[in-house]
mmCIF file of C-alpha atoms and ligand atoms in Angstrom:
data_model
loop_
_atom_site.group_PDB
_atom_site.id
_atom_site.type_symbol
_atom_site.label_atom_id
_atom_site.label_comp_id
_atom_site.label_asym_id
_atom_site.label_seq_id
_atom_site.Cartn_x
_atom_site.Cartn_y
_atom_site.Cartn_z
ATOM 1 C CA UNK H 1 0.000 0.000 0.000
ATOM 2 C CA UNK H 2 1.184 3.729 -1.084
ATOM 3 C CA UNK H 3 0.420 7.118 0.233
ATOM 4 C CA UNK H 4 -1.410 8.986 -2.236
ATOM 5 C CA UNK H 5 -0.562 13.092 -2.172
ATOM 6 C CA UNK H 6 -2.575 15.303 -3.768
ATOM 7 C CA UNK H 7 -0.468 18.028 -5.550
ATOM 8 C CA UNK H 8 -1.049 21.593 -6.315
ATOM 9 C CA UNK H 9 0.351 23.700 -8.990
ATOM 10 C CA UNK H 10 0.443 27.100 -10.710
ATOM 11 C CA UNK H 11 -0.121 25.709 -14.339
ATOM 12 C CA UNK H 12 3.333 25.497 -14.794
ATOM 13 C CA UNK H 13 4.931 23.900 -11.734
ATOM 14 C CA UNK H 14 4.597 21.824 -8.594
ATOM 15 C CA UNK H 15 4.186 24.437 -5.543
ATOM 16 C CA UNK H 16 5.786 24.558 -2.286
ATOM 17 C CA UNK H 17 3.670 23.051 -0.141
ATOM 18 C CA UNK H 18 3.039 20.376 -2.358
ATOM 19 C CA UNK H 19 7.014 19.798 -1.700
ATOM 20 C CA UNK H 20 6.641 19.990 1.856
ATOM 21 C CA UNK H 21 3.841 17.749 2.089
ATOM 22 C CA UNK H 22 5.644 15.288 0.353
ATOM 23 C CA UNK H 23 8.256 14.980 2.708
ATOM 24 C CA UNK H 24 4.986 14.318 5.343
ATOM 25 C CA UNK H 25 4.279 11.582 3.109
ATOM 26 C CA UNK H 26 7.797 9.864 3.728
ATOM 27 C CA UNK H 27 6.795 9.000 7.539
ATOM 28 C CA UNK H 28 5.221 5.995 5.931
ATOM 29 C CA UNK H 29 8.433 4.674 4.577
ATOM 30 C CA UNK H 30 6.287 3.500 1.847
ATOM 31 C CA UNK H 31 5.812 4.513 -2.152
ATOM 32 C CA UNK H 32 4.926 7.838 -2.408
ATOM 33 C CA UNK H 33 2.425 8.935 -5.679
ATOM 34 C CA UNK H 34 1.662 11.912 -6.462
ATOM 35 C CA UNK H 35 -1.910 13.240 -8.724
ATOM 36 C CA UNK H 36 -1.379 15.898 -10.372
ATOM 37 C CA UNK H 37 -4.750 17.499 -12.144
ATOM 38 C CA UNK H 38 -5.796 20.212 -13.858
ATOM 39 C CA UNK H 39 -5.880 21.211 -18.354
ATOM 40 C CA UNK H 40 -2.531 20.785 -20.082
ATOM 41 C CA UNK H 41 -0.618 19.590 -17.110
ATOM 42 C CA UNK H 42 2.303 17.992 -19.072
ATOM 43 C CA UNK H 43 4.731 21.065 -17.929
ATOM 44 C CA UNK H 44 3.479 20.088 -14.497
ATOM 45 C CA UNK H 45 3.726 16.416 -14.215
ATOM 46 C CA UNK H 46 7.426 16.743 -15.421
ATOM 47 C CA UNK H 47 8.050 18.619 -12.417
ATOM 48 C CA UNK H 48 6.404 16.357 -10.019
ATOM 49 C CA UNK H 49 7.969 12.958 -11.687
ATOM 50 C CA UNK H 50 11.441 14.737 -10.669
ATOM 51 C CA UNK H 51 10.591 15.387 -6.924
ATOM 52 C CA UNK H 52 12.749 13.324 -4.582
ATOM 53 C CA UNK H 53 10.799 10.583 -2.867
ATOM 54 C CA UNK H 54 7.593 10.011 -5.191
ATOM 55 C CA UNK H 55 7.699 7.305 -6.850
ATOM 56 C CA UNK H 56 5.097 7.623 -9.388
ATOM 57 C CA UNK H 57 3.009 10.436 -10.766
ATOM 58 C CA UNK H 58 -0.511 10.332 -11.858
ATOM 59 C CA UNK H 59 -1.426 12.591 -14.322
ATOM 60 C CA UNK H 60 -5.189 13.602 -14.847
ATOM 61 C CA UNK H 61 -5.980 15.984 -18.013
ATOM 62 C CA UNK H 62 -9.387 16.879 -18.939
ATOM 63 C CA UNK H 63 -10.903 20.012 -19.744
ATOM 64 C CA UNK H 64 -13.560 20.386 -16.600
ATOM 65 C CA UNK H 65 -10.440 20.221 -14.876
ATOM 66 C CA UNK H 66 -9.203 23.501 -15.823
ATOM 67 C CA UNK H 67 -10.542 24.858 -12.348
ATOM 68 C CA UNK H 68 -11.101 21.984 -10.308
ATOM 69 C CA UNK H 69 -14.202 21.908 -8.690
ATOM 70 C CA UNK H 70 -14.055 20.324 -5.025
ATOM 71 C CA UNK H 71 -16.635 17.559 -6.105
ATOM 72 C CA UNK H 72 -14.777 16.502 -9.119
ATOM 73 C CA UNK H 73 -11.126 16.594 -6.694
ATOM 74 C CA UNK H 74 -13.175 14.033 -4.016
ATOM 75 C CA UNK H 75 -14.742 11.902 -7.111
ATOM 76 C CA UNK H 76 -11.687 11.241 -8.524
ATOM 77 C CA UNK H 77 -9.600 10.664 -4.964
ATOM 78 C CA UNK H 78 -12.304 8.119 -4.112
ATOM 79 C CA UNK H 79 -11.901 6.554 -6.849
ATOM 80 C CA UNK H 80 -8.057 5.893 -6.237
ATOM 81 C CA UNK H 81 -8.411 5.541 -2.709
ATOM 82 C CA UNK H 82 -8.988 1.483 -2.353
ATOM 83 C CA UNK H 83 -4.887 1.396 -3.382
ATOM 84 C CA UNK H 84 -3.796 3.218 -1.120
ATOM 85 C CA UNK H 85 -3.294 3.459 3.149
ATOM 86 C CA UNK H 86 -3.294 7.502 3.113
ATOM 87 C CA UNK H 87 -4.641 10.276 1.291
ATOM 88 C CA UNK H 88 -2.322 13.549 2.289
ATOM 89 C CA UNK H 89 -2.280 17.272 0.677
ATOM 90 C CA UNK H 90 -0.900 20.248 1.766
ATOM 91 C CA UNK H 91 -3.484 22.398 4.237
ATOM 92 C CA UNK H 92 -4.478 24.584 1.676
ATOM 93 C CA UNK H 93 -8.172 26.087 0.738
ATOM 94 C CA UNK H 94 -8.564 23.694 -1.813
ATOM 95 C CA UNK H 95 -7.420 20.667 -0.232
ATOM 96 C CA UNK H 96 -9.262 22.046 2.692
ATOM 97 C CA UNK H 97 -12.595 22.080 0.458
ATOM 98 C CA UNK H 98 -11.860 18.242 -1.465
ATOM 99 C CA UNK H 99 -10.747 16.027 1.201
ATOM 100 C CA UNK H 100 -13.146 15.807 3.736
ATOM 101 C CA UNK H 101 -15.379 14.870 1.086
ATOM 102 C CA UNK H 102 -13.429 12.357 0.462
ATOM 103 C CA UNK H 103 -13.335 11.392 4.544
ATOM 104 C CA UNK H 104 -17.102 12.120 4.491
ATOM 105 C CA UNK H 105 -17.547 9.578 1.603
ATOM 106 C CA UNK H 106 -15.803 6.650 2.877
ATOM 107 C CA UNK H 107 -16.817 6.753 6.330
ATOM 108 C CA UNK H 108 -13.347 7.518 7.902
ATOM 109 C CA UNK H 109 -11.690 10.161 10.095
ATOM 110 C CA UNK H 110 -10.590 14.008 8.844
ATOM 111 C CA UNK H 111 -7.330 14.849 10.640
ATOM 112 C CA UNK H 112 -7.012 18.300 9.345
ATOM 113 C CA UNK H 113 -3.793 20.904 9.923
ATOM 114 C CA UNK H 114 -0.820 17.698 11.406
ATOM 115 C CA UNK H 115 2.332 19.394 12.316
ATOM 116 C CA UNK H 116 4.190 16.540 13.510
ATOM 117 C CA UNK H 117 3.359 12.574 12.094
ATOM 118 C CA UNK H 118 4.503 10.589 15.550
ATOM 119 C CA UNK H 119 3.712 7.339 14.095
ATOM 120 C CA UNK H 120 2.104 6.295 11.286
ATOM 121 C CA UNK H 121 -1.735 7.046 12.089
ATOM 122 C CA UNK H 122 -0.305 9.013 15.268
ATOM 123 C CA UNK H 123 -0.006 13.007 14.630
ATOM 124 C CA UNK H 124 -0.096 16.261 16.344
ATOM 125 C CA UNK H 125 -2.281 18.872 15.465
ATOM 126 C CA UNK H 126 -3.377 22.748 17.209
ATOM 127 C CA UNK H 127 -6.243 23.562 18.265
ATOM 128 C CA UNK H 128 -7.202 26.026 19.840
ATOM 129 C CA UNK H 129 -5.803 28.900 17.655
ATOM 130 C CA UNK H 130 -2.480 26.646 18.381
ATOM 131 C CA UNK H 131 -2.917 27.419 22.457
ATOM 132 C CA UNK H 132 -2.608 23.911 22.310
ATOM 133 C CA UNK H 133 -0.996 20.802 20.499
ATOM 134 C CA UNK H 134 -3.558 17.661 20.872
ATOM 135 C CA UNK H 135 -2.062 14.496 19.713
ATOM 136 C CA UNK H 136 -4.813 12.100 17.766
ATOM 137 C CA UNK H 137 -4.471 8.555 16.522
ATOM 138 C CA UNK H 138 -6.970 7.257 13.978
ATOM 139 C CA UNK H 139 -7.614 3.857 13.507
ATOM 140 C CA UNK H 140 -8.948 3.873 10.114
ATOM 141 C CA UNK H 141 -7.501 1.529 7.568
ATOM 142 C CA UNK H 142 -7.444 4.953 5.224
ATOM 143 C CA UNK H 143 -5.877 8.048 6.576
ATOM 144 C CA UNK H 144 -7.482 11.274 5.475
ATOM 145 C CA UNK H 145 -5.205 13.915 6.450
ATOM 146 C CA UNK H 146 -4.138 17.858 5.848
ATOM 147 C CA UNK H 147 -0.470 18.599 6.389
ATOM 148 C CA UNK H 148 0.810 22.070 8.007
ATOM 149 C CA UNK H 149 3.168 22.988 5.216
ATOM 150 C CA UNK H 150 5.095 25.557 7.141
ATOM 151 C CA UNK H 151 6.215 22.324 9.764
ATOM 152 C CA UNK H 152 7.953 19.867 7.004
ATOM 153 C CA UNK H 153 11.185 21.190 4.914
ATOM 154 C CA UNK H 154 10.353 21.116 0.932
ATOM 155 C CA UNK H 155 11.473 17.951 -1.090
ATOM 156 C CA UNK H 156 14.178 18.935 -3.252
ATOM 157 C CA UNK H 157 14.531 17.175 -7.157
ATOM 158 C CA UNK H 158 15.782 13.689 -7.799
ATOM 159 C CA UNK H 159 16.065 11.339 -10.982
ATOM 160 C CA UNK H 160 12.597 11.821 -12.764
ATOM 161 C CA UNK H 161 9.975 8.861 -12.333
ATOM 162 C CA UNK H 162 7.375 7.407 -14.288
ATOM 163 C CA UNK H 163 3.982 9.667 -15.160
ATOM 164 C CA UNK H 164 1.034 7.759 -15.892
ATOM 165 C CA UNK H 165 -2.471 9.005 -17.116
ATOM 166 C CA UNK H 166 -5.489 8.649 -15.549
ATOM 167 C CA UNK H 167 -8.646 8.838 -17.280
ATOM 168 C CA UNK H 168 -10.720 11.646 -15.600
ATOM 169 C CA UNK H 169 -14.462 10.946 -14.424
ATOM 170 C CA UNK H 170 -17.458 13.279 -15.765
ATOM 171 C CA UNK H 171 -17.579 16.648 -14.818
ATOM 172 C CA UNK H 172 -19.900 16.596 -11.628
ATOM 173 C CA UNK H 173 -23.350 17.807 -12.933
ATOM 174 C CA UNK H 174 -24.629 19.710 -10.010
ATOM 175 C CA UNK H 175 -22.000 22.196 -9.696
ATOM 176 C CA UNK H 176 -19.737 23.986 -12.422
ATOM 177 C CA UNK H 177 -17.077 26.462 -12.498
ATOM 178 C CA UNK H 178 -18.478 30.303 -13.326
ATOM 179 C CA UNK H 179 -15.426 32.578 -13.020
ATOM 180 C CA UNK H 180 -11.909 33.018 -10.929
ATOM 181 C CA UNK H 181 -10.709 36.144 -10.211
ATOM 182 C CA UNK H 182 -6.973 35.973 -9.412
ATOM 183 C CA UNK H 183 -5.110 39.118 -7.953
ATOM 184 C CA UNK H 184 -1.769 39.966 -9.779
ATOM 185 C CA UNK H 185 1.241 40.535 -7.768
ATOM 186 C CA UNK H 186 4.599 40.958 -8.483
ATOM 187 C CA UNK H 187 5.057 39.862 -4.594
ATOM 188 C CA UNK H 188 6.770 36.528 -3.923
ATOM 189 C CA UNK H 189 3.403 34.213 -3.197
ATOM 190 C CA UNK H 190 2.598 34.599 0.699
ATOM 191 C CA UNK H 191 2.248 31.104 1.984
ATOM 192 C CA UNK H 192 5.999 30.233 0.392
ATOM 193 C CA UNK H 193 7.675 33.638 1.313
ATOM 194 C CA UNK H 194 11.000 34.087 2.729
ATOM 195 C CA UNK H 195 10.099 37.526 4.431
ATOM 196 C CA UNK H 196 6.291 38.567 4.761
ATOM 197 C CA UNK H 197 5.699 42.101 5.856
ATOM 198 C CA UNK H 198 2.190 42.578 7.931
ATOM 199 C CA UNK H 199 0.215 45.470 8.811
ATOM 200 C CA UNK H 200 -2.394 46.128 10.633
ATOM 201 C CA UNK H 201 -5.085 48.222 11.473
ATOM 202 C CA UNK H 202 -3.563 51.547 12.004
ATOM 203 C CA UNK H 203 -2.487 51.442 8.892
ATOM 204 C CA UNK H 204 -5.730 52.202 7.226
ATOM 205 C CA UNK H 205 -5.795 53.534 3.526
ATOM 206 C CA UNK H 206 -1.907 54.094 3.417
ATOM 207 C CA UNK H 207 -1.794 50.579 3.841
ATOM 208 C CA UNK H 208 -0.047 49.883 -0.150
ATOM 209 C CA UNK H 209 1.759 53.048 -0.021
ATOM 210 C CA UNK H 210 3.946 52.666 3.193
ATOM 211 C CA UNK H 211 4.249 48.851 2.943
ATOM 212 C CA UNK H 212 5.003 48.510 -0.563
ATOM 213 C CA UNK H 213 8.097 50.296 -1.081
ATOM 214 C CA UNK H 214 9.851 47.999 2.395
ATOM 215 C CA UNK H 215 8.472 44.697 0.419
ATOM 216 C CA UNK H 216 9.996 46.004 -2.522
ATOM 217 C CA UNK H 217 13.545 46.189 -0.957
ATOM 218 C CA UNK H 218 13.385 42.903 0.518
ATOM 219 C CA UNK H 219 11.226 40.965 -1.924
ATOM 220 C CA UNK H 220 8.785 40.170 0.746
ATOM 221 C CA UNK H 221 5.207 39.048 0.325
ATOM 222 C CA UNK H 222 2.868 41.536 2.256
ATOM 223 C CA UNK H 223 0.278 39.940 5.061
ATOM 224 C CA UNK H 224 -2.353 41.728 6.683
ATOM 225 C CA UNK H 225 -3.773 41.342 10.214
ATOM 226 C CA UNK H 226 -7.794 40.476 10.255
ATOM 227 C CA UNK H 227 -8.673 43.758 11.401
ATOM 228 C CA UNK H 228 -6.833 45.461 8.330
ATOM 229 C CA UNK H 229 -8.768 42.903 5.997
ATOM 230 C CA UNK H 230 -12.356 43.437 7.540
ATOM 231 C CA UNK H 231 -11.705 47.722 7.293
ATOM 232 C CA UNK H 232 -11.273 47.015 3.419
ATOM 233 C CA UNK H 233 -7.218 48.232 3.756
ATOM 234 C CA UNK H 234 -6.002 44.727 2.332
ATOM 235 C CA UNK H 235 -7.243 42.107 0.511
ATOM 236 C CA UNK H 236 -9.211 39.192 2.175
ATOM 237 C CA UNK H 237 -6.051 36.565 0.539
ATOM 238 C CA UNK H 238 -3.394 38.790 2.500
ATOM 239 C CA UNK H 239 -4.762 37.454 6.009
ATOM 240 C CA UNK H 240 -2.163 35.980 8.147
ATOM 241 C CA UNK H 241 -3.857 33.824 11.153
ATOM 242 C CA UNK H 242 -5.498 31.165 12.502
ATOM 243 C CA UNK H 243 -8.556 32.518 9.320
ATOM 244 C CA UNK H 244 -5.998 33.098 7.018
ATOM 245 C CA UNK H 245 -2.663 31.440 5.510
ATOM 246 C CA UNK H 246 -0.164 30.095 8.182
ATOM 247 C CA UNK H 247 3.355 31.528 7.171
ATOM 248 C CA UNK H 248 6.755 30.685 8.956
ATOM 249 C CA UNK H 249 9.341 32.469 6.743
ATOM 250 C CA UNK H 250 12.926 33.214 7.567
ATOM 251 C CA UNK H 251 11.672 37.245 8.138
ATOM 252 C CA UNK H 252 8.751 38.217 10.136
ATOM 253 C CA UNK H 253 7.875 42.237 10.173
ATOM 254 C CA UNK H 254 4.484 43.267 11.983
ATOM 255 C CA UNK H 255 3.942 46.407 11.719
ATOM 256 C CA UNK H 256 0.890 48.086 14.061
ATOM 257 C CA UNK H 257 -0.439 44.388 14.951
ATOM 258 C CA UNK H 258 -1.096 44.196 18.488
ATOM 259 C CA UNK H 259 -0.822 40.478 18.722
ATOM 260 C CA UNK H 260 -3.986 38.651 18.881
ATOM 261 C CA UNK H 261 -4.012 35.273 19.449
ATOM 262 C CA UNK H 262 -5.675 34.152 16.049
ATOM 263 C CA UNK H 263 -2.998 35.930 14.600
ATOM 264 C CA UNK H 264 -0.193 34.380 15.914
ATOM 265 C CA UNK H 265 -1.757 31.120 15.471
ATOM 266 C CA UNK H 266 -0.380 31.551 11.876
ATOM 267 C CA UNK H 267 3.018 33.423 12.303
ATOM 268 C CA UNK H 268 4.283 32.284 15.409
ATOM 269 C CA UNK H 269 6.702 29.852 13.888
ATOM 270 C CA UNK H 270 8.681 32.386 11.759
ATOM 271 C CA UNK H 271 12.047 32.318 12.295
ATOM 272 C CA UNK H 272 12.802 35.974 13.259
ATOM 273 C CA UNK H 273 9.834 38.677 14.081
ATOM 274 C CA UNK H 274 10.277 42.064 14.296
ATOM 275 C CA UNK H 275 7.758 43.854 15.637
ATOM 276 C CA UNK H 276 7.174 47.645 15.422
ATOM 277 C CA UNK H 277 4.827 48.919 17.745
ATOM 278 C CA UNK H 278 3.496 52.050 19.740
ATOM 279 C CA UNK H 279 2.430 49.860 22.777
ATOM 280 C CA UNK H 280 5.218 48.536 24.527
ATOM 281 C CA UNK H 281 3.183 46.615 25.946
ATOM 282 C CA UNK H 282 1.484 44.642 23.025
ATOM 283 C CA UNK H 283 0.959 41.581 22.855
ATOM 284 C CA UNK H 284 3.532 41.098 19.591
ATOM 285 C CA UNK H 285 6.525 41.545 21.478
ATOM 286 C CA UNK H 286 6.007 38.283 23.680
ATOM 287 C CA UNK H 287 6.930 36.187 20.410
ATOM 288 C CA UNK H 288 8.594 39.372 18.727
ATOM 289 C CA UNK H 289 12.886 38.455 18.386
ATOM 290 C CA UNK H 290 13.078 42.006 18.138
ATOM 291 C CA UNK H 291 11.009 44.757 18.677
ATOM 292 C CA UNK H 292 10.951 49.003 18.063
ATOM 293 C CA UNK H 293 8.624 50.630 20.298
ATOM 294 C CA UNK H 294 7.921 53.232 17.289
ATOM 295 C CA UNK H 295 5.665 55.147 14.903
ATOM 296 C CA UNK H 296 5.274 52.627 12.226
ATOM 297 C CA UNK H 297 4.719 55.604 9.941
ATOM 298 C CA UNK H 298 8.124 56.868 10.694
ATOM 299 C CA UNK H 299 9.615 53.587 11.407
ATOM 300 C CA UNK H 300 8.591 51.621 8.209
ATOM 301 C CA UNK H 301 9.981 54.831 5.900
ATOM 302 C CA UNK H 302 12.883 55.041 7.811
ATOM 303 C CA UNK H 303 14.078 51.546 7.592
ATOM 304 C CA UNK H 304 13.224 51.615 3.450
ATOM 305 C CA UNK H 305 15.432 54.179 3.121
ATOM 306 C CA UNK H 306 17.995 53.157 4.907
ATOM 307 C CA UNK H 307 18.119 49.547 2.942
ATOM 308 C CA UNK H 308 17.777 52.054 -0.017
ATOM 309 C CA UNK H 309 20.643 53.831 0.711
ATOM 310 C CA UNK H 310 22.800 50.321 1.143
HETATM 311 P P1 LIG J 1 -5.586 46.191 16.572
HETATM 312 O O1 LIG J 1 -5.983 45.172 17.552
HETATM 313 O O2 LIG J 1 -6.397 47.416 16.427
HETATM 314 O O3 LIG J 1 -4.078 46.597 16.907
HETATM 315 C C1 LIG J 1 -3.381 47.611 16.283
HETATM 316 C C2 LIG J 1 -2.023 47.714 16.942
HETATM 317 O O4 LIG J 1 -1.289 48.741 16.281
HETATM 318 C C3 LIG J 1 -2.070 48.067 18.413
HETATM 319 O O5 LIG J 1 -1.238 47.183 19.136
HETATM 320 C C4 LIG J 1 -1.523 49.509 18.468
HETATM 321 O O6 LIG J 1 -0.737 49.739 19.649
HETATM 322 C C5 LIG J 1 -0.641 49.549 17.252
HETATM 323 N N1 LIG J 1 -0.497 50.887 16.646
HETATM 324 C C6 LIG J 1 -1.452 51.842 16.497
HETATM 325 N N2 LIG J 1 -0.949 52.908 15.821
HETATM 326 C C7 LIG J 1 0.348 52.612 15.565
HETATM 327 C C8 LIG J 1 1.403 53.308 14.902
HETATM 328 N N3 LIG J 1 1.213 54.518 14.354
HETATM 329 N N4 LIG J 1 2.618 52.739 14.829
HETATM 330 C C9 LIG J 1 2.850 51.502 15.388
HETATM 331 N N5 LIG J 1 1.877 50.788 16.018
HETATM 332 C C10 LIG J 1 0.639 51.344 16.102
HETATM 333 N N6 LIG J 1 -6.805 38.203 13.255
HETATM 334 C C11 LIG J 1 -5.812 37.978 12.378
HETATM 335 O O7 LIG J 1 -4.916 38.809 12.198
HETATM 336 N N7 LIG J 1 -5.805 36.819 11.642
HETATM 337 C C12 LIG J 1 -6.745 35.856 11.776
HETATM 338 O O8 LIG J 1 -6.693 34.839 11.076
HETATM 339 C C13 LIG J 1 -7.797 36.077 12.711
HETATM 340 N N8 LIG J 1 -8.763 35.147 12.893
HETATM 341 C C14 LIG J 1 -9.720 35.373 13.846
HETATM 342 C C15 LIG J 1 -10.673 34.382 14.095
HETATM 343 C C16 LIG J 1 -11.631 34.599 15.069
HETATM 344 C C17 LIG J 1 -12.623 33.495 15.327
HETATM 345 C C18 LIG J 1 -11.655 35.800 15.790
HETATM 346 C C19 LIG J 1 -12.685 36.024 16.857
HETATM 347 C C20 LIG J 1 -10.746 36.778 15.545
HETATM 348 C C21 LIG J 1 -9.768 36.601 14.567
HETATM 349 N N9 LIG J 1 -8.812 37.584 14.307
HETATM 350 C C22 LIG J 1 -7.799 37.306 13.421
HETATM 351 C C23 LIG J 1 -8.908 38.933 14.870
HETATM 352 C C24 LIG J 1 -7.981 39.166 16.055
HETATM 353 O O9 LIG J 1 -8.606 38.747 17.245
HETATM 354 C C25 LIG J 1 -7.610 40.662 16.188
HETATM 355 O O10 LIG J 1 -8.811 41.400 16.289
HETATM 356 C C26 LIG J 1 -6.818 41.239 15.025
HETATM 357 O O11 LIG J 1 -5.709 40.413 14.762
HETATM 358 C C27 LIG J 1 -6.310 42.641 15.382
HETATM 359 O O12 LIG J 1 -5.712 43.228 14.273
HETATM 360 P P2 LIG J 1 -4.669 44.434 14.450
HETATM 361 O O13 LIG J 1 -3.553 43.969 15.311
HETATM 362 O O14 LIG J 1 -4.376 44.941 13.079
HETATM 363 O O15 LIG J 1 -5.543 45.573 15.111
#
């Protein structure tokens, strides 16, 4: 029996988390495959068949599967599930939205967000906004299980494997794709970033114009703080929490975010946070490495022009 991952790509390549849940895959110390989906996925599957420790790629290519629809993800999965002992992705919206159909469907356990895979069928997961670390064990013969990205290193490249083709089912008839709207960035993708740069509320409408120019300099993806989100300052994909995307990059600035619990639940694991703060007394600076009591509006300026000036 294998462990089945269920990649995620850009169209072109294999992304991050994909990587890192693939290295989740290799507690099992059993064959790792890897389905890859989507329209004109050749570019793709080449990718995958040359990530180090799968052992076979599965290539789906239809048309409906241009932009997958959750239904037609779980159809398919179940469909390949009776080969294999676990069915793993990367904790992402979609694999959030396809696998505990697939759970749902065949009667068996979700284990959703694992940051650490004990045993095989043993794992630690947060809860709690990540106040604290619960350790499950499901005795399912299938695992159905969401990886933490952020908690496994990416799999590098290897000798390329075999890529096989699978036929994809019918489009599911009782829900169809309408329209994606995708926001265009020249920003490193969040989720993957070395350095993200948050801000919060305070910010308000300047919210591009101060961060912007700092990301620029250090090629940063730019986060937001819930607050900043619901006051219409940032995007809703910029949200950085326990409601948003979990990030642990090498860099961590916050700039005006007091610290809430639900939003450290998704950046407490960076490697170095700086925090820049009025309050010296904000929350932030319990998990901050280092931290300006400052003006962010003279703070974040000042430190752009000083890495401008390097
Ligand atoms: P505030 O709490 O208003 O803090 C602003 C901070 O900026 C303060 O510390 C202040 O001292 C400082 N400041 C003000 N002016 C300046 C200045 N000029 N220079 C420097 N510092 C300044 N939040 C998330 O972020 N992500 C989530 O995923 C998330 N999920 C949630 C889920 C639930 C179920 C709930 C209930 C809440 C969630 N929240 C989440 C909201 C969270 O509780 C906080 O309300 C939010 O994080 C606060 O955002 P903030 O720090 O930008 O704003």
């Amino acid at each position: 029996m294998s462990v089945l991952v269920l990649a995620e790509h850009d169209g072109k390549q294999i992304k991050k988390a994909t990587r890192q849940a693939i290295t989740a895959a290799g507690a099992w110390n059993t064959p790792i495959h890897l389905v890859v989906l989507g329209h004109g996925v050749d570019t793709v599957a080449a990718d995958a068949a040359a990530i180090a420790g799968v052992s076979e790629v599965i290539r789906v290519d239809a048309e409906s599967l241009q932009y997958p629809l959750a239904e037609d993800v779980a159809a398919l999965l179940l469909e390949l599930a009776p080969k294999y002992q676990v069915i793993l992705a990367a904790n992402s919206a979609a694999a959030k939205n396809a696998l505990p159909r697939v759970a749902a469907l065949l009667d068996v356990a979700m284990i959703s967000d694992v940051i650490t895979i004990t045993a095989p069928a043993t794992y630690v997961r947060p809860t709690y906004a990540g106040s604290v670390l619960t350790t499950v064990e499901s005795i399912d013969a299938l695992q159905v299980l969401t990886v933490r990205a952020t908690s496994f290193e990416a799999a590098c490249n290897s000798a390329p494997v075999s890529i096989v083709s699978h036929a994809a089912q019918a489009a599911h008839s009782q829900a169809r794709f309408v329209s994606a709207t995708h926001t265009v960035s020249d920003r490193p993708e969040l989720a993957s970033a070395r350095v993200v740069i948050t801000g919060g509320r305070p910010l308000e409408t300047r919210f591009d114009a101060i961060l912007n120019p700092l990301a620029a300099q250090l090629n940063a993806a730019i986060g937001a703080t819930r607050a900043a989100v619901d006051a219409g300052y940032a995007p809703n994909d910029l949200q950085v929490g326990q409601t948003g995307t979990v990030v642990a990059p090498e860099l961590y600035i916050a700039a005006g975010v007091s610290g809430a619990a639900q939003h450290l639940a998704g950046m407490k694991d960076s490697k170095v946070i700086v925090a820049i703060n009025l309050d010296p007394d904000a929350a932030i600076f319990q998990v901050a490495d280092f931290g300006l009591v400052a003006d962010l509006f003279e703070a974040v300026p000042a430190l752009t022009a000083a890495l401008v000036a390097e």
